[in-house]
Amino acid sequence: MMFDVIIIGAGISGTFVARELSKYSLKILVIDKHNDIANETTMANSAIIHSGLDPIPGSLKAILNVKGNKMYPAICEELNVEFKKCGSINVATNEEEIKKLRALENNAKVNGVEVTWMNQEEVRAHEPNISDHVQAGLFAPSAGIIYPWELALALMDNAITNGVTLALNEEVVNIEKDNHFIVETSKGKYQSKTVINASGVYADVIRNMVCKPKYEIHPRRGQYFVLDKSEKGLVNSVIFPLPTEKGKGVLVVPTTHDNILVGPDSVFVDDRSDTMTSKEGMNYVRENAGNIVDNVPMNRVIRSFSGLRAASDIHDFIIEEDGEVKGFVDVAGIESPGLASAPAIAKLVVSIIRGILNPEEKTDFIKYQPTTLISNLSREDLRNKMIDDKSYRKVICRCEVITEGEIIASIKGNVGARSVKGVKKRCRPGMGLCQGGFCEPEVVKILARELDIDPLEVPLDSKGSNILAKETKVGEL
Ligand SMILES: Cc1cc2nc3c(=O)[nH]c(=O)nc-3n(C[C@H](O)[C@H](O)[C@H](O)COP(=O)(O)OP(=O)(O)OC[C@H]3O[C@@H](n4cnc5c(N)ncnc54)[C@H](O)[C@@H]3O)c2cc1C
């Protein structure tokens, strides 16, 4: 079959573009090498919808961040995804930093971002746990937080409802161009009129398969601690130090599920899959968080993780059709603020594809109606479900109070979970204080039953990461 568009990568960039393009009469295929969508950078970041106050004025980062931020409330409402507009505060801890904060205030104004200057007392009134070192702050009310997995899943679910095909577990290994593109994956070959390269830290590798080299991606790793929900209220807004050329610094950030994120650091790595955490990195995060927030309760850490920024040597987003290989569109160098910019990035890519293919807009686009359960149910919805279905009466995850019915619903539908982590991403068993100590064996059992596979075949995460090696006891697992 000839596709109109092949999108390589199902992170936030690929899923957003897929959903926007599904509003047109186009045959679209999204390919990702993982067994789930959003399994790389989109699942490991600070989850902030930045205001757009710090990117260099006139850069794509600045323009698309500010636009994207404005689009977030409506898109989240449309997709039933939580967007908490909690605001952000950049803080200064000495005279030198106060000068830099004034410069940041100017930058914000040039970028068209509303900000308010706060003196020490005003910062403290807003954030009682702010460090005594903090002397002033710059408040950006338009900044917010989301749950990026949830958004990517809702986008992909809706795109599939509108005719997009998703191919998981397929790694793109080669691309050729004749009259059209031939995209070769680990499973087969697909033909397409256009190719969108949304492959994150692999964007230069994918591009160089068919185009002349233009940029290089040098992954920059960022590591985090996650604090237990008991620390809710440690900060009310996103607390930033001053940005540097290495990034936005070590932050203290509330999450939409009431945890607190502390991090990240910023270190270049050679290996594009190196999402390890290191003792040095975690120590760096711990020390720097203390500069902006007092007594960060490190004894309440429930997890650590890291993500890779797709930093390019162009130092800006690269979103364009190649000059020579017509129909090949880069969505590359999408480091921070890639999440905040995603709705605006998608609109820009749609305008490029419309310029190439001139597709008709559909009149029968189907609005989002979830086919896969994303996020756990409200108490009221749960009560209603319990009446008809006894699987909703059985609690599997005690920390997050997730029922068997919710886990089953997260495995079904357009983008159903295929791994323990896939279930965790969708409805949160294993996200709580015990980190899956109690519920993980139950989730394995439910996945095996619902997918009609042997429990030994259930992966923790990517294909091959099976949890169980062999049966050790005779009898029912
Ligand atoms: C530490 C850190 C903190 C951040 N904080 C923020 C923040 O607070 N706010 C913000 O706006 N942005 C933030 N970002 C940036 C944001 O997370 C990214 O811009 C965004 O997630 C990038 O999404 P993407 O879809 O472009 O890439 P990805 O999410 O990496 O998706 C790329 C996809 O391509 C697939 N792929 C790659 N190669 C192949 C292949 N050969 N075949 C098939 N599939 C392939 C991968 O499997 C992957 O799913 C942060 C990033 C990091 C690392």
Coordinates of C-alpha atoms and ligand atoms in Angstrom, one line a residue, residues 7-15 31-34 36-50 65 72 144 148 167 170-173 185 197-203 205-206 209 220-224 240 248 251 253 263-265 305-310 317 331-342 345, ligand 1:
I7 CA 5.9 9.4 10.5
I8 CA 9.0 7.9 12.1
G9 CA 8.7 8.2 15.9
A10 CA 5.7 8.1 18.2
G11 CA 6.8 10.5 20.9
I12 CA 5.0 13.7 21.6
S13 CA 6.1 15.2 18.2
G14 CA 5.0 12.2 16.1
T15 CA 1.7 11.6 17.9
I31 CA 6.3 3.7 13.0
D32 CA 8.0 3.2 16.3
K33 CA 10.7 0.7 17.4
H34 CA 9.3 0.2 20.9
D36 CA 4.6 1.3 23.1
I37 CA 4.3 4.9 22.1
A38 CA 6.2 7.7 23.9
N39 CA 8.8 5.4 25.4
E40 CA 11.8 7.6 25.0
T41 CA 12.3 11.3 25.8
T42 CA 8.5 12.0 26.0
M43 CA 8.3 9.8 29.0
A44 CA 11.3 11.2 30.9
N45 CA 11.3 15.0 31.3
S46 CA 10.1 17.7 33.7
A47 CA 6.6 17.8 32.1
I48 CA 6.4 21.6 32.2
I49 CA 4.5 23.6 29.7
H50 CA 7.0 26.5 29.8
N65 CA 6.9 27.7 22.8
Y72 CA -2.4 23.9 25.7
G144 CA 1.9 24.8 33.7
P148 CA 3.1 13.9 28.9
A167 CA 3.2 0.0 13.6
E170 CA 9.4 -1.9 14.0
E171 CA 12.7 -0.2 13.7
V172 CA 13.4 1.9 10.6
V173 CA 16.7 0.6 9.2
T185 CA 11.9 -1.6 8.9
N197 CA 11.4 12.4 10.8
A198 CA 10.3 12.7 14.4
S199 CA 12.8 10.2 15.8
G200 CA 14.1 12.2 18.8
V201 CA 17.8 11.5 19.6
Y202 CA 18.1 9.4 16.4
A203 CA 16.9 12.2 14.0
V205 CA 20.7 8.9 11.9
I206 CA 17.3 8.7 10.2
M209 CA 19.7 7.4 5.5
R220 CA 22.3 15.5 26.8
R221 CA 21.1 13.4 29.8
G222 CA 19.1 14.8 32.7
Q223 CA 18.5 12.9 35.9
Y224 CA 15.7 13.2 38.5
F240 CA 13.7 27.4 38.4
K248 CA 17.2 25.4 32.7
L251 CA 14.3 22.5 39.3
V253 CA 8.5 20.8 40.2
G263 CA 16.2 17.6 38.8
P264 CA 17.6 17.5 36.2
D265 CA 21.4 17.7 35.7
F305 CA 15.1 8.3 36.3
S306 CA 16.8 10.0 33.5
G307 CA 15.9 11.3 30.0
L308 CA 17.9 12.4 26.9
R309 CA 17.6 15.8 25.3
A310 CA 17.9 15.7 21.5
F317 CA 14.4 23.2 16.5
V331 CA 11.2 17.5 13.1
A332 CA 14.6 17.4 14.7
G333 CA 16.6 18.9 17.6
I334 CA 13.4 18.9 19.6
E335 CA 14.9 19.3 23.0
S336 CA 13.3 21.5 25.7
P337 CA 10.8 23.2 25.2
G338 CA 9.7 20.5 22.8
L339 CA 6.8 19.4 24.9
A340 CA 5.5 22.9 25.5
S341 CA 5.9 23.7 21.8
A342 CA 4.4 20.4 20.5
I345 CA 5.2 22.2 16.0
Ligands
LIG1 C1 15.7 15.9 31.1 C2 14.7 16.6 30.2 C3 13.8 17.5 30.6 C4 12.8 18.1 29.8 N1 11.9 18.9 30.3 C5 11.0 19.5 29.4 C6 9.9 20.3 29.9 O1 9.8 20.4 31.1 N2 9.1 20.9 29.0 C7 9.3 20.8 27.7 O2 8.6 21.4 26.9 N3 10.2 19.9 27.2 C8 11.1 19.3 28.0 N4 12.0 18.4 27.5 C9 12.0 18.1 26.1 C10 10.9 17.2 25.7 O3 10.8 16.1 26.6 C11 11.2 16.7 24.3 O4 11.3 17.9 23.5 C12 10.1 15.9 23.7 O5 9.7 14.8 24.5 C13 10.6 15.3 22.4 O6 9.6 14.5 21.8 P1 9.9 13.8 20.4 O7 8.6 13.1 20.0 O8 10.5 14.7 19.5 O9 11.0 12.7 20.7 P2 10.9 11.3 21.5 O10 9.9 11.3 22.6 O11 12.3 10.9 21.8 O12 10.3 10.3 20.4 C14 11.1 9.8 19.4 C15 10.6 8.4 19.0 O13 11.2 8.0 17.8 C16 11.4 6.6 17.9 N5 12.5 6.1 17.1 C17 13.8 6.6 17.1 N6 14.5 5.9 16.1 C18 13.6 5.1 15.5 C19 13.8 4.1 14.4 N7 14.9 3.9 13.8 N8 12.7 3.4 14.1 C20 11.5 3.6 14.7 N9 11.3 4.5 15.7 C21 12.4 5.2 16.1 C22 11.7 6.4 19.4 O14 11.4 5.0 19.8 C23 10.8 7.4 20.1 O15 9.6 6.9 20.5 C24 12.9 17.8 28.4 C25 13.8 16.8 27.9 C26 14.6 16.1 28.8 C27 15.5 15.0 28.4

